Coordinates of N, CA, C and O in Angstrom, one line a residue:
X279 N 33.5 65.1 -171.6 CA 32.9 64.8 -170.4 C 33.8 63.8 -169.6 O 34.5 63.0 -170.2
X280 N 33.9 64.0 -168.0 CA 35.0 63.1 -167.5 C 34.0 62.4 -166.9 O 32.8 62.5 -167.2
X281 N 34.5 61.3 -165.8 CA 34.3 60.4 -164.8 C 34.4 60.4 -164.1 O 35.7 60.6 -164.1
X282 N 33.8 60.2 -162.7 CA 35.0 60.0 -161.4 C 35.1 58.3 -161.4 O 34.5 57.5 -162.2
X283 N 36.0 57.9 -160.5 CA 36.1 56.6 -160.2 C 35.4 56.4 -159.0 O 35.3 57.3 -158.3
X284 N 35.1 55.4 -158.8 CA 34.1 54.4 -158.0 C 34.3 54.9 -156.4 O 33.5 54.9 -155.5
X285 N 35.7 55.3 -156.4 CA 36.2 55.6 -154.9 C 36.1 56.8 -154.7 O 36.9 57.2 -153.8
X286 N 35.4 57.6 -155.3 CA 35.2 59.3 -154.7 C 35.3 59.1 -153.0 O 36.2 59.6 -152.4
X287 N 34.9 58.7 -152.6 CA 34.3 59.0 -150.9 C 35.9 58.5 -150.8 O 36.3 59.6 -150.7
X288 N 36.8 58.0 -150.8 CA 37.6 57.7 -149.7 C 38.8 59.7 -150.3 O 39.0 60.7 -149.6
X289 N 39.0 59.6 -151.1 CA 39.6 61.0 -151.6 C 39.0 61.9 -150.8 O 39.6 62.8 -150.2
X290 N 37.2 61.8 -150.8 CA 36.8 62.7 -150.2 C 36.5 62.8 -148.8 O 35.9 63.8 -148.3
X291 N 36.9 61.9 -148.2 CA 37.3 61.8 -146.5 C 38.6 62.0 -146.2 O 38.9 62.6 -145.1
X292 N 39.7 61.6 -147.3 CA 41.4 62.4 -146.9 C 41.1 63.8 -147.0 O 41.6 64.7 -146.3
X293 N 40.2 64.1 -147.9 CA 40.2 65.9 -147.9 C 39.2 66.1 -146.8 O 39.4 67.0 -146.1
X294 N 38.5 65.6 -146.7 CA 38.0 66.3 -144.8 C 38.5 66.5 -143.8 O 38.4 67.5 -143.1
X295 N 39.3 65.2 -143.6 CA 40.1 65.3 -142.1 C 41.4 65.8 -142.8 O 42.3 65.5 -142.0
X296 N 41.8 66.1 -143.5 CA 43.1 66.9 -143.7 C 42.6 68.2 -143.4 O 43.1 68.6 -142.4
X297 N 41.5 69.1 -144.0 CA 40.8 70.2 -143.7 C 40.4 70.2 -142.4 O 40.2 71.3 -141.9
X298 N 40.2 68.9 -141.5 CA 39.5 69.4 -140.3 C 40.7 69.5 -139.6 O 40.7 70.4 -138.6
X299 N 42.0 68.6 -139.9 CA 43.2 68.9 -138.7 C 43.5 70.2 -139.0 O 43.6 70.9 -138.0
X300 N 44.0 71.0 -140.6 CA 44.5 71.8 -140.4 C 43.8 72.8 -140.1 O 44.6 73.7 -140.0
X301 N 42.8 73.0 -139.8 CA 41.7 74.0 -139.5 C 42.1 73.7 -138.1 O 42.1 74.8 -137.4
X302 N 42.5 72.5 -137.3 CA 42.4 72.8 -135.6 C 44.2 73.0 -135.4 O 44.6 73.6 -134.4
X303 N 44.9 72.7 -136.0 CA 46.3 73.0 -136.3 C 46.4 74.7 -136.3 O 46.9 75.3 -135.4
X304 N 45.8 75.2 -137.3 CA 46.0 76.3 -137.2 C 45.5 77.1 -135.9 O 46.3 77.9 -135.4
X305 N 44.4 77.0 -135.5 CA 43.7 77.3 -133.7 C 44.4 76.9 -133.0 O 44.1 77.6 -132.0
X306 N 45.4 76.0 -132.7 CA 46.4 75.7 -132.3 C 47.8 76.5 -132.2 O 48.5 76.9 -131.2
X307 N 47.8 76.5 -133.2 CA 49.3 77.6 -133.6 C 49.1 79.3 -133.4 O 50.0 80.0 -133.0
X308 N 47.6 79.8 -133.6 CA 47.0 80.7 -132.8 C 47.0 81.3 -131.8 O 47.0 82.5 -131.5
X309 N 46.9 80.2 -131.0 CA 46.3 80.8 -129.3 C 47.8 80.5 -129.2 O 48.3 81.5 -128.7
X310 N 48.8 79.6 -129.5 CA 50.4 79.6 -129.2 C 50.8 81.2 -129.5 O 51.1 82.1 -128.7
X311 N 50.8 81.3 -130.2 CA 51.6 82.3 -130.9 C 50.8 84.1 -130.8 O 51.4 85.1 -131.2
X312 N 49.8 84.1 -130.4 CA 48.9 85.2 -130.8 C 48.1 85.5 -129.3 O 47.1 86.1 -129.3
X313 N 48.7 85.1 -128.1 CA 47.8 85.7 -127.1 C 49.3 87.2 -126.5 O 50.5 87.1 -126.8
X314 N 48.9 88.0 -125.9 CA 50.0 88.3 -125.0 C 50.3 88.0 -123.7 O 49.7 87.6 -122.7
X315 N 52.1 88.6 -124.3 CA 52.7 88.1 -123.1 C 53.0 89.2 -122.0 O 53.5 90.3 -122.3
X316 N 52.6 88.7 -120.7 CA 53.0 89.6 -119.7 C 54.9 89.6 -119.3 O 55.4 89.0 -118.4
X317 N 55.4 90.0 -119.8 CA 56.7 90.5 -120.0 C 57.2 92.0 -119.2 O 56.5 93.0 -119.2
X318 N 58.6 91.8 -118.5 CA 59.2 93.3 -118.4 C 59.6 94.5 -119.1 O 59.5 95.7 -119.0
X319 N 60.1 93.3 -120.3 CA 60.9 93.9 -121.5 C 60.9 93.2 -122.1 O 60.9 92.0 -121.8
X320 N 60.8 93.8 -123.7 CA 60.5 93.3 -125.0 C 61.7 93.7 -125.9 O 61.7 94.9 -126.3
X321 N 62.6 92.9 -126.3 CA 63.5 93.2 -127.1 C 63.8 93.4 -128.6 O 63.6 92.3 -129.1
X322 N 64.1 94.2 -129.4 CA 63.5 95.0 -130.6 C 63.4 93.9 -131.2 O 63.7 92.8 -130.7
X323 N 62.4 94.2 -132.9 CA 61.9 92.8 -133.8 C 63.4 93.1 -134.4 O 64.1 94.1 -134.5
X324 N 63.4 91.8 -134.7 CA 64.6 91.2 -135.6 C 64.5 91.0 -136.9 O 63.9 89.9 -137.1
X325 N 64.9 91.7 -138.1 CA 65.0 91.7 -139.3 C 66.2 91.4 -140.2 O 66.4 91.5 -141.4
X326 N 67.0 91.0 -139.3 CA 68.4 90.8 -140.1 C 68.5 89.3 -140.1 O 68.6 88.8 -139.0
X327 N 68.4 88.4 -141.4 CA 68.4 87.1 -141.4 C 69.8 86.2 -139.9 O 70.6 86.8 -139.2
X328 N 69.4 85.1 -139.9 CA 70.0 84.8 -139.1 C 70.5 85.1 -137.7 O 71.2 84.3 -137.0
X329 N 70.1 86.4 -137.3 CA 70.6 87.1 -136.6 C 70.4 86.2 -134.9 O 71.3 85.8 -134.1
X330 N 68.8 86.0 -134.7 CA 68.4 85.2 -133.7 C 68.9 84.3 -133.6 O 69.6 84.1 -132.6
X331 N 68.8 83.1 -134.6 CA 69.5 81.5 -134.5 C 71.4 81.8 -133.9 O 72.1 81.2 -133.1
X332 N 71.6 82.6 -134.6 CA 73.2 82.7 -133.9 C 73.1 83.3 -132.3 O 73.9 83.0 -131.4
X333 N 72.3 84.0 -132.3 CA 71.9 84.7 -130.5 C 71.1 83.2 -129.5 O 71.1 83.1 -128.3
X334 N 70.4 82.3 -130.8 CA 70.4 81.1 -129.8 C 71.2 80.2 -129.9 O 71.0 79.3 -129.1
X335 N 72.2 80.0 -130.7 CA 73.4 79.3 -130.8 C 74.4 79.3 -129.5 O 75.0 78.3 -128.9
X336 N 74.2 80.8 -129.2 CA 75.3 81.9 -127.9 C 74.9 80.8 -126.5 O 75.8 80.3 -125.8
X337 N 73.8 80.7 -126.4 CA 72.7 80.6 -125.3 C 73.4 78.8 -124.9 O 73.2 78.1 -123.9
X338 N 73.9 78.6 -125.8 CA 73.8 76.8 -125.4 C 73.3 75.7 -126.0 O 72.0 75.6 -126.1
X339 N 74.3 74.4 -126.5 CA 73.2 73.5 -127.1 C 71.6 73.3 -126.3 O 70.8 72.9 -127.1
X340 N 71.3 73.4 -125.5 CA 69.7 73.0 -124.8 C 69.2 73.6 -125.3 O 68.4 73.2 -126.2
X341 N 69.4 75.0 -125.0 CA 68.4 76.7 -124.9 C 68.3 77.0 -126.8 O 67.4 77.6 -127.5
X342 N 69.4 76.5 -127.2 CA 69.1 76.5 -128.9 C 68.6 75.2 -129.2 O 69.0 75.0 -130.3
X343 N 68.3 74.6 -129.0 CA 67.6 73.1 -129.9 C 66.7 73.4 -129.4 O 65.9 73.2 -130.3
X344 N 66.2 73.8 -128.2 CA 64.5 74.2 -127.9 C 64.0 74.9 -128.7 O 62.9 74.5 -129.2
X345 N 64.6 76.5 -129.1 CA 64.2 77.7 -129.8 C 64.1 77.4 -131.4 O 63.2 77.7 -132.2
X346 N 65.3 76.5 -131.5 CA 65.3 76.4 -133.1 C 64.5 75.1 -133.2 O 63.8 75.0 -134.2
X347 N 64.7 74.3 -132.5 CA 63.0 73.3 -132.8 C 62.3 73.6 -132.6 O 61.5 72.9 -133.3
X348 N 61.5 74.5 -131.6 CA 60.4 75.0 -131.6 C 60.0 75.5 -132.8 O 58.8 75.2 -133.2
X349 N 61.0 76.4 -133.7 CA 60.2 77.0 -134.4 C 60.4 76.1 -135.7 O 59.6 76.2 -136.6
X350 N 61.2 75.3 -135.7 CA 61.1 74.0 -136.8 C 59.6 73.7 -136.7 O 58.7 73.9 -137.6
X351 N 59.6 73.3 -135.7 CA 57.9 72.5 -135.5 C 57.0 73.1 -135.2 O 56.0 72.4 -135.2
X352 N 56.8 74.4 -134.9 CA 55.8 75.1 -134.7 C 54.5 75.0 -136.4 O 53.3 74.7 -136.4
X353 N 55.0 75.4 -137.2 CA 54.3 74.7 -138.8 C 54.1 73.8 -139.2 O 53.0 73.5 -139.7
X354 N 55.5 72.9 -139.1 CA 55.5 71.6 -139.6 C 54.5 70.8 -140.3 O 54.5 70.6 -141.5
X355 N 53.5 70.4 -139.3 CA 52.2 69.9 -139.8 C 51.8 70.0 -141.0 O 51.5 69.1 -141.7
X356 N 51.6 71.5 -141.4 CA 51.5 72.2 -142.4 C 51.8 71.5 -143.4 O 50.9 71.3 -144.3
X357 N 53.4 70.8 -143.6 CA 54.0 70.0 -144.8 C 53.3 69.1 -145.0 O 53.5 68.5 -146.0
X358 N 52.1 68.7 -144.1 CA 51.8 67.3 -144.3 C 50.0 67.5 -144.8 O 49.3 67.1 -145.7
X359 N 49.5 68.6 -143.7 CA 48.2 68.9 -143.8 C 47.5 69.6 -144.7 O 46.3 69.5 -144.7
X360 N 48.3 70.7 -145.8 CA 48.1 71.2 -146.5 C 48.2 70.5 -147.5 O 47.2 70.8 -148.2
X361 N 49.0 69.2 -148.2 CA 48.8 68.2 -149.2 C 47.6 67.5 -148.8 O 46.7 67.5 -149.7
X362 N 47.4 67.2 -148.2 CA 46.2 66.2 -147.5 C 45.0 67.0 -147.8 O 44.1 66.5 -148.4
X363 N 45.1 68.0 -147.3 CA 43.6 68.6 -147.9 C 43.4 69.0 -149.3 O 42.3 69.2 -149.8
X364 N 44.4 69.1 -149.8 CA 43.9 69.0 -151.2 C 43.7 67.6 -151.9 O 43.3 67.7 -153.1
X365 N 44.0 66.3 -151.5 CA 43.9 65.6 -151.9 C 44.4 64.8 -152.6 O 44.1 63.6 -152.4
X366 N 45.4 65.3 -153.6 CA 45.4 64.9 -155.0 C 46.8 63.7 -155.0 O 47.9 64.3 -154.8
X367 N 46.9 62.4 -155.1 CA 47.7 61.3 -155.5 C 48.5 62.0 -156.5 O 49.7 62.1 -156.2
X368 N 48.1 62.4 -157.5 CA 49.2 62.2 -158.6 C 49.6 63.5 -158.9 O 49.8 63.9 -160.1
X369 N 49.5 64.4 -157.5 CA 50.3 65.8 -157.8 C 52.3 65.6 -158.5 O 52.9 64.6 -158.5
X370 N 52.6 66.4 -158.7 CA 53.7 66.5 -158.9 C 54.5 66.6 -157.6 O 54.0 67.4 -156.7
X371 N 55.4 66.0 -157.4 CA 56.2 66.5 -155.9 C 57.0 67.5 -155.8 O 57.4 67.8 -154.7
X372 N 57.5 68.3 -156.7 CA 58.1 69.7 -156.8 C 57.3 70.3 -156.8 O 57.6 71.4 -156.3
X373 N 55.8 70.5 -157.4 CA 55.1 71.6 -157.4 C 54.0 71.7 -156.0 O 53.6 72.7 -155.4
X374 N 53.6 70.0 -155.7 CA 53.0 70.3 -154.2 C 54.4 70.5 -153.4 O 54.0 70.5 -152.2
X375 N 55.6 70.7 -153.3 CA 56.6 70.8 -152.2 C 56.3 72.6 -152.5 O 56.0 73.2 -151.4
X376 N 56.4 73.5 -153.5 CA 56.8 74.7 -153.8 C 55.7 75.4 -153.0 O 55.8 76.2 -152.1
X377 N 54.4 74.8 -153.7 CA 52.9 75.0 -153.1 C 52.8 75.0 -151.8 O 52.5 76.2 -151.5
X378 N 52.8 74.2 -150.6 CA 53.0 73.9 -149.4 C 54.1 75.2 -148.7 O 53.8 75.8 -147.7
X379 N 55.1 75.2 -149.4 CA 56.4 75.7 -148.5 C 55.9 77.5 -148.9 O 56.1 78.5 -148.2
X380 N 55.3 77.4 -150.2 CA 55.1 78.6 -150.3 C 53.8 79.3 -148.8 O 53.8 80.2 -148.0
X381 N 52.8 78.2 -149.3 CA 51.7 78.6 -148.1 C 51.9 78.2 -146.4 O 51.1 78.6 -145.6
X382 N 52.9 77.7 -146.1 CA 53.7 77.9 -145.1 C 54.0 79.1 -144.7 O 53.5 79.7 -143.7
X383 N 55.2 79.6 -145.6 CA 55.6 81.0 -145.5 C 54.9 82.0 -145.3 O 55.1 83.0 -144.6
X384 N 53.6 81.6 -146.1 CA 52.8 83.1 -145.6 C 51.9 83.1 -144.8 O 51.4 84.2 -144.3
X385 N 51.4 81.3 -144.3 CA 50.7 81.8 -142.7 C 51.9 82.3 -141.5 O 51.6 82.9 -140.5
X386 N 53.2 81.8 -142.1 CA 54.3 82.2 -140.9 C 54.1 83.6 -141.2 O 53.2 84.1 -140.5
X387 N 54.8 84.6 -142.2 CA 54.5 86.2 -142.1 C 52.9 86.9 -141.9 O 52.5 88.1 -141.9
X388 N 52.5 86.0 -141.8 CA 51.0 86.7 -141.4 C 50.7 86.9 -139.8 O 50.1 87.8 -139.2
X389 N 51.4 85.4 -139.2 CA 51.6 85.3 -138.0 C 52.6 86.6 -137.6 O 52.3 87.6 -137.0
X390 N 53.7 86.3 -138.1 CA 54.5 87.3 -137.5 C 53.9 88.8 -137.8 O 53.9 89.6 -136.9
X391 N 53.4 89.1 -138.8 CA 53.0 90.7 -138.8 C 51.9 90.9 -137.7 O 51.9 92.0 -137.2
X392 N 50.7 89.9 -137.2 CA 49.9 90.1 -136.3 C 50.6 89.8 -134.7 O 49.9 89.9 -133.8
X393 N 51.9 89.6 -134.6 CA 52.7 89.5 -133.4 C 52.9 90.9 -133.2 O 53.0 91.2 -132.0
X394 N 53.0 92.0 -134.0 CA 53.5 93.3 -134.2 C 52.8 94.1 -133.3 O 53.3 94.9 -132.6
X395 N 51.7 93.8 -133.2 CA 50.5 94.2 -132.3 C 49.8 94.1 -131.1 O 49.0 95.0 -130.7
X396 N 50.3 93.0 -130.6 CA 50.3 92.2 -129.8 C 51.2 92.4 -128.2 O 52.4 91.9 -128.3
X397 N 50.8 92.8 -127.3 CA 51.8 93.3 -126.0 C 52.7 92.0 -125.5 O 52.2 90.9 -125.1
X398 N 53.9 92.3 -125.7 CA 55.0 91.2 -126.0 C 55.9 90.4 -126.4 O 56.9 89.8 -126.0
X399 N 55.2 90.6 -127.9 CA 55.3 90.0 -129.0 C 56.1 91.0 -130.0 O 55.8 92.1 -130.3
X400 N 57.3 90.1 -130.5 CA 57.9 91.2 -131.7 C 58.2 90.3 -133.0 O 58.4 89.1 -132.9
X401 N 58.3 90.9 -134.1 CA 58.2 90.2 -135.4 C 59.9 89.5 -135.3 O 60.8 90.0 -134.6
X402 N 60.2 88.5 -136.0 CA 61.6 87.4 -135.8 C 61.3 87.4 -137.3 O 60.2 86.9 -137.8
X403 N 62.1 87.7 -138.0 CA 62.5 87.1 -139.7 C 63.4 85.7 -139.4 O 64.0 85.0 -140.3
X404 N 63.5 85.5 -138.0 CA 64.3 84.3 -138.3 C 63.5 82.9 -138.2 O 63.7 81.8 -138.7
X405 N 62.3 83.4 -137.2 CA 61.1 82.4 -137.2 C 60.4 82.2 -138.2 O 59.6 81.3 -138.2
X406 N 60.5 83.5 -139.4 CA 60.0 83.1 -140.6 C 60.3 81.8 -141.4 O 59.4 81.0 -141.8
X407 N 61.9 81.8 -141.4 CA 62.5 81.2 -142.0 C 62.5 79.8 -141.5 O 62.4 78.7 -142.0
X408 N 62.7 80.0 -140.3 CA 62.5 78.4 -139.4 C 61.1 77.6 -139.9 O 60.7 76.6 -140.5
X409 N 60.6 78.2 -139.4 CA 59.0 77.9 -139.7 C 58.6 77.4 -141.4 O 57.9 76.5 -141.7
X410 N 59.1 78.1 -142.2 CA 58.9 77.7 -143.1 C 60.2 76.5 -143.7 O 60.1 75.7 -144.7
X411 N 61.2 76.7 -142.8 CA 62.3 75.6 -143.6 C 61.3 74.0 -142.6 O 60.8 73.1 -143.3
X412 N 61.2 74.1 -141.3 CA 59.9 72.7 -140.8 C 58.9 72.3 -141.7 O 58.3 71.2 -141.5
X413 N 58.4 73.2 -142.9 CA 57.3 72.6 -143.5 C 57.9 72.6 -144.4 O 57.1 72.0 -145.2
X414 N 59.1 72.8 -145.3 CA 59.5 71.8 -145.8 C 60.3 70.5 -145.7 O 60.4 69.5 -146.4
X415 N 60.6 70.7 -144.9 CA 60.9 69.0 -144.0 C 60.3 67.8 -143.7 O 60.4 66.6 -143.9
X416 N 59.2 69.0 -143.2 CA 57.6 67.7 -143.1 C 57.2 67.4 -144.2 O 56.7 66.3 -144.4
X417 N 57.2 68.2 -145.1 CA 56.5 67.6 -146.6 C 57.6 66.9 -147.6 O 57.3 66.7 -148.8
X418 N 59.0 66.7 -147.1 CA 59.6 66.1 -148.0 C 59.8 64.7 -146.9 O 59.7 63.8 -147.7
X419 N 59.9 64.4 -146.0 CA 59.7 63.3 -145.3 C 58.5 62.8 -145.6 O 58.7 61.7 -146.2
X420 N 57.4 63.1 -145.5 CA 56.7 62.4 -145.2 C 55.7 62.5 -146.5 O 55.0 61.4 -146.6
X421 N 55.3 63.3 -147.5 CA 54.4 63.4 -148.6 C 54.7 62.5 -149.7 O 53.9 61.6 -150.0
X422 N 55.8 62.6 -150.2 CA 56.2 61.8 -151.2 C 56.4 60.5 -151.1 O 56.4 59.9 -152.2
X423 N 56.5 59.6 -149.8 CA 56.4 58.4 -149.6 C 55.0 58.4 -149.2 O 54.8 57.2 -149.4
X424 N 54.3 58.7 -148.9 CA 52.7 58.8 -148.5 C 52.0 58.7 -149.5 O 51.0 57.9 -149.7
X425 N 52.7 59.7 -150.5 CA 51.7 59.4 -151.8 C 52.1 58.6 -152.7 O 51.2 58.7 -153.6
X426 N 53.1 57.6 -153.2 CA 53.7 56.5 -153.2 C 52.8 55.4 -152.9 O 52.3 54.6 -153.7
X427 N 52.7 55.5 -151.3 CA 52.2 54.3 -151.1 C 50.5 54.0 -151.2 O 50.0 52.9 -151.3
X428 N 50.0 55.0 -151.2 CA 48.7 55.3 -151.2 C 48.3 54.8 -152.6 O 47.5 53.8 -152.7
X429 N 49.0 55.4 -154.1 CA 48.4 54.9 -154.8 C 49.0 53.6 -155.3 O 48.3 53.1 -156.1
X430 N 50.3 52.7 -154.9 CA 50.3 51.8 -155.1 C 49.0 50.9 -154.3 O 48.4 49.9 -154.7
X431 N 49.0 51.5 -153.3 CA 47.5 50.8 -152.7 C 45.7 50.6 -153.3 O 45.0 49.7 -153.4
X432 N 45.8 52.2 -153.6 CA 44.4 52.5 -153.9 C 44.0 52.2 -155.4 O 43.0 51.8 -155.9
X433 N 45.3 52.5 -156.3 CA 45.1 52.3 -157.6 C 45.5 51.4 -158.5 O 45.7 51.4 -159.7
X434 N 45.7 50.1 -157.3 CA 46.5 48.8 -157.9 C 44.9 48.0 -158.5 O 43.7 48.1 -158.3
X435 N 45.9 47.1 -159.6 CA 44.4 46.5 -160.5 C 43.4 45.6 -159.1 O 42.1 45.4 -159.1
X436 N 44.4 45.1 -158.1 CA 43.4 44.1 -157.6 C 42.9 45.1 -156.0 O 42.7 44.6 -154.8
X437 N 42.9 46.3 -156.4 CA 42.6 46.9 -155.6 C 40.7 47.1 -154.9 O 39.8 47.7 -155.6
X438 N 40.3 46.5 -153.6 CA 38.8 46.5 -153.1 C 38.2 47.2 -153.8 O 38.8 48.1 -154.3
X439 N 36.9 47.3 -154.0 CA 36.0 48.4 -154.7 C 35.5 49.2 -153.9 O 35.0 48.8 -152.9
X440 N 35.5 50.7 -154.3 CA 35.5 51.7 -153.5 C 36.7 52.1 -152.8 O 36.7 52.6 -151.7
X441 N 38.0 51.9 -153.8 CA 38.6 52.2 -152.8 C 39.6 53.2 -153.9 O 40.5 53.7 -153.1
X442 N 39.8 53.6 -154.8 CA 40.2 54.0 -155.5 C 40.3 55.3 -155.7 O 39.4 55.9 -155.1
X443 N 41.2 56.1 -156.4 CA 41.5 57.6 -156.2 C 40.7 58.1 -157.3 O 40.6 57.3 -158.2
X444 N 39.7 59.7 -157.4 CA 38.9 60.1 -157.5 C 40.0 60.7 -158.9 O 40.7 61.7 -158.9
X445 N 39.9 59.9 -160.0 CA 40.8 60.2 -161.8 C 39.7 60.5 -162.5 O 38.6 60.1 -162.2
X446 N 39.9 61.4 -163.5 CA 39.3 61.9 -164.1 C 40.1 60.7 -165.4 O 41.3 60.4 -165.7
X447 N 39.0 60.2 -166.0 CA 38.9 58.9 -166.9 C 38.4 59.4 -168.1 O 37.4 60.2 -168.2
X448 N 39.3 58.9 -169.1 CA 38.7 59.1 -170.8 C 36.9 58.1 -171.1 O 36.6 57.0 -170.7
X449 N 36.1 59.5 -172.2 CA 34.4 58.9 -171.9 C 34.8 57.2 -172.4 O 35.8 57.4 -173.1
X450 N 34.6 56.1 -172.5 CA 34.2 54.9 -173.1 C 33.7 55.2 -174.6 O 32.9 56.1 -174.7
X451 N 34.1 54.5 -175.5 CA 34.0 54.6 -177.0 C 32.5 54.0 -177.4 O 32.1 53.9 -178.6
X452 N 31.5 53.4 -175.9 CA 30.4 53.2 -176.8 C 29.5 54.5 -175.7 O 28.3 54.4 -175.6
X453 N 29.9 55.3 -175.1 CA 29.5 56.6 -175.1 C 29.5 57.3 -175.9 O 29.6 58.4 -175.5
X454 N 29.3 57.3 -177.0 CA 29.5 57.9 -177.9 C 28.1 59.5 -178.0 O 27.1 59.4 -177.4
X455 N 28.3 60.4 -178.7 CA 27.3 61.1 -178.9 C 25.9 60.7 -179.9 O 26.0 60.0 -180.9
X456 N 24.8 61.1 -179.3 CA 23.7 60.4 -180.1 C 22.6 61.3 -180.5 O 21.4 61.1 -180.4
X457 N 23.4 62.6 -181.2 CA 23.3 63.7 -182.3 C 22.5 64.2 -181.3 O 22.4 63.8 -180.1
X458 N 21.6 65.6 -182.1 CA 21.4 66.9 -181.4 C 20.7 66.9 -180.7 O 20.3 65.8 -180.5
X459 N 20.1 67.7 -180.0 CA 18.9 67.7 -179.2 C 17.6 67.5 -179.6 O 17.8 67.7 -180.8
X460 N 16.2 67.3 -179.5 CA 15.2 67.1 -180.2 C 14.4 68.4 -180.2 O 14.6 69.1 -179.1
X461 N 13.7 68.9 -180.9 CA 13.0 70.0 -180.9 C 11.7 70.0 -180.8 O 11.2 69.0 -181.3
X462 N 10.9 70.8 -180.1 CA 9.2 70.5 -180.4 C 8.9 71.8 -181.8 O 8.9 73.0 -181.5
X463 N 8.6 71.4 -183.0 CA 8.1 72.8 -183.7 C 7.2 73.4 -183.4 O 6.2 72.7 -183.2
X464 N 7.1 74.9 -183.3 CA 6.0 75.8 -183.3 C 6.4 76.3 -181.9 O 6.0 77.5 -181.8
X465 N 7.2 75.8 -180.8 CA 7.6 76.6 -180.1 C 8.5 77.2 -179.7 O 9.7 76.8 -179.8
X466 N 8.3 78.2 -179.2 CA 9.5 79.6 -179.6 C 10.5 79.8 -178.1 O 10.4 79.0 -177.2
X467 N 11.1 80.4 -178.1 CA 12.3 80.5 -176.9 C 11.6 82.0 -176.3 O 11.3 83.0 -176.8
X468 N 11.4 81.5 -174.8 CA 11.0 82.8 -174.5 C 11.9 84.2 -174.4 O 13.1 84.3 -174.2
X469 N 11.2 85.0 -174.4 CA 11.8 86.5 -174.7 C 12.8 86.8 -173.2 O 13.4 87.8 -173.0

């Protein structure tokens, strides 16, 4: 049998509003990315890695730091909001970085395959990659010192009460078990 610690509610308010931003984050990145565009012409989807970023390279430092930040930052968030809603202080930082960058990537290819559809809109394997290289950016800036500081905060000994991260704690040794269950004789288990 485990325990929680005293401070469930604050764990369980980081996982709310991490769930509530990324839930309006994503309706965000949505209606950005997923309305159509009234356009003349639509120029073929691009599937050859790199191909766009060097076609916005052509264009000019301005016109490429807009396109390739744009799509840096179009996810980003993601690096930050996707740890956050799950919660957890004492994840591993390579496996929430893998976890994140992984679930990045595939709201970016989900986005892009429903662009396919869409009057205007053509799939970019290069905004794949942008998109998913911004969420890992954001979650190596900013996760790993976040969760650092959080539990030197929350899980320090002289830390307020109630404020503490939601650990699963070994039972106390005078918990002990206090033998089997009691029985009534003569009555039977129903059929």
């Amino acid at each position: 049998m485990q325990r929680q610690g005293k401070g469930g509610n604050t764990a369980i308010r980081f996982r709310a509003a991490g769930g509530l931003l990324l839930f309006a984050h994503l309706l965000l990145v949505g209606w950005l990315t997923l309305r159509p565009l009234d356009v003349p012409w639509v120029a073929a989807a691009n599937l050859e890695p790199f191909a766009g970023i060097e076609a916005s390279l052509a264009l000019g430092p301005m016109e490429a730091a807009q396109r390739i930040g744009g799509a840096l930052a179009l996810l980003a968030p993601l690096g930050v909001l996707l740890p956050m809603a799950g919660g957890s202080l004492t994840a591993s930082t390579l496996g929430s970085l893998v976890r994140t960058v992984a679930a990045g990537a595939l709201i970016s290819l989900g986005i892009e395959l429903l662009q396919t559809g869409i009057a205007g809109r053509v799939m970019d394997v290069d905004s794949l990659l942008l998109n998913s290289a911004g969420v890992a950016l954001a979650h190596l800036l900013v996760v790993p010192v976040t969760r650092a500081r959080l539990r030197r905060r929350l899980l320090a000994p002289g830390a307020p009460p109630g404020r503490e991260e939601v650990v699963a704690r070994p039972v106390p040794a005078d918990d002990v078990a206090q033998g089997s269950t009691p029985t009534i004789p003569r009555v039977g288990i129903a059929p």
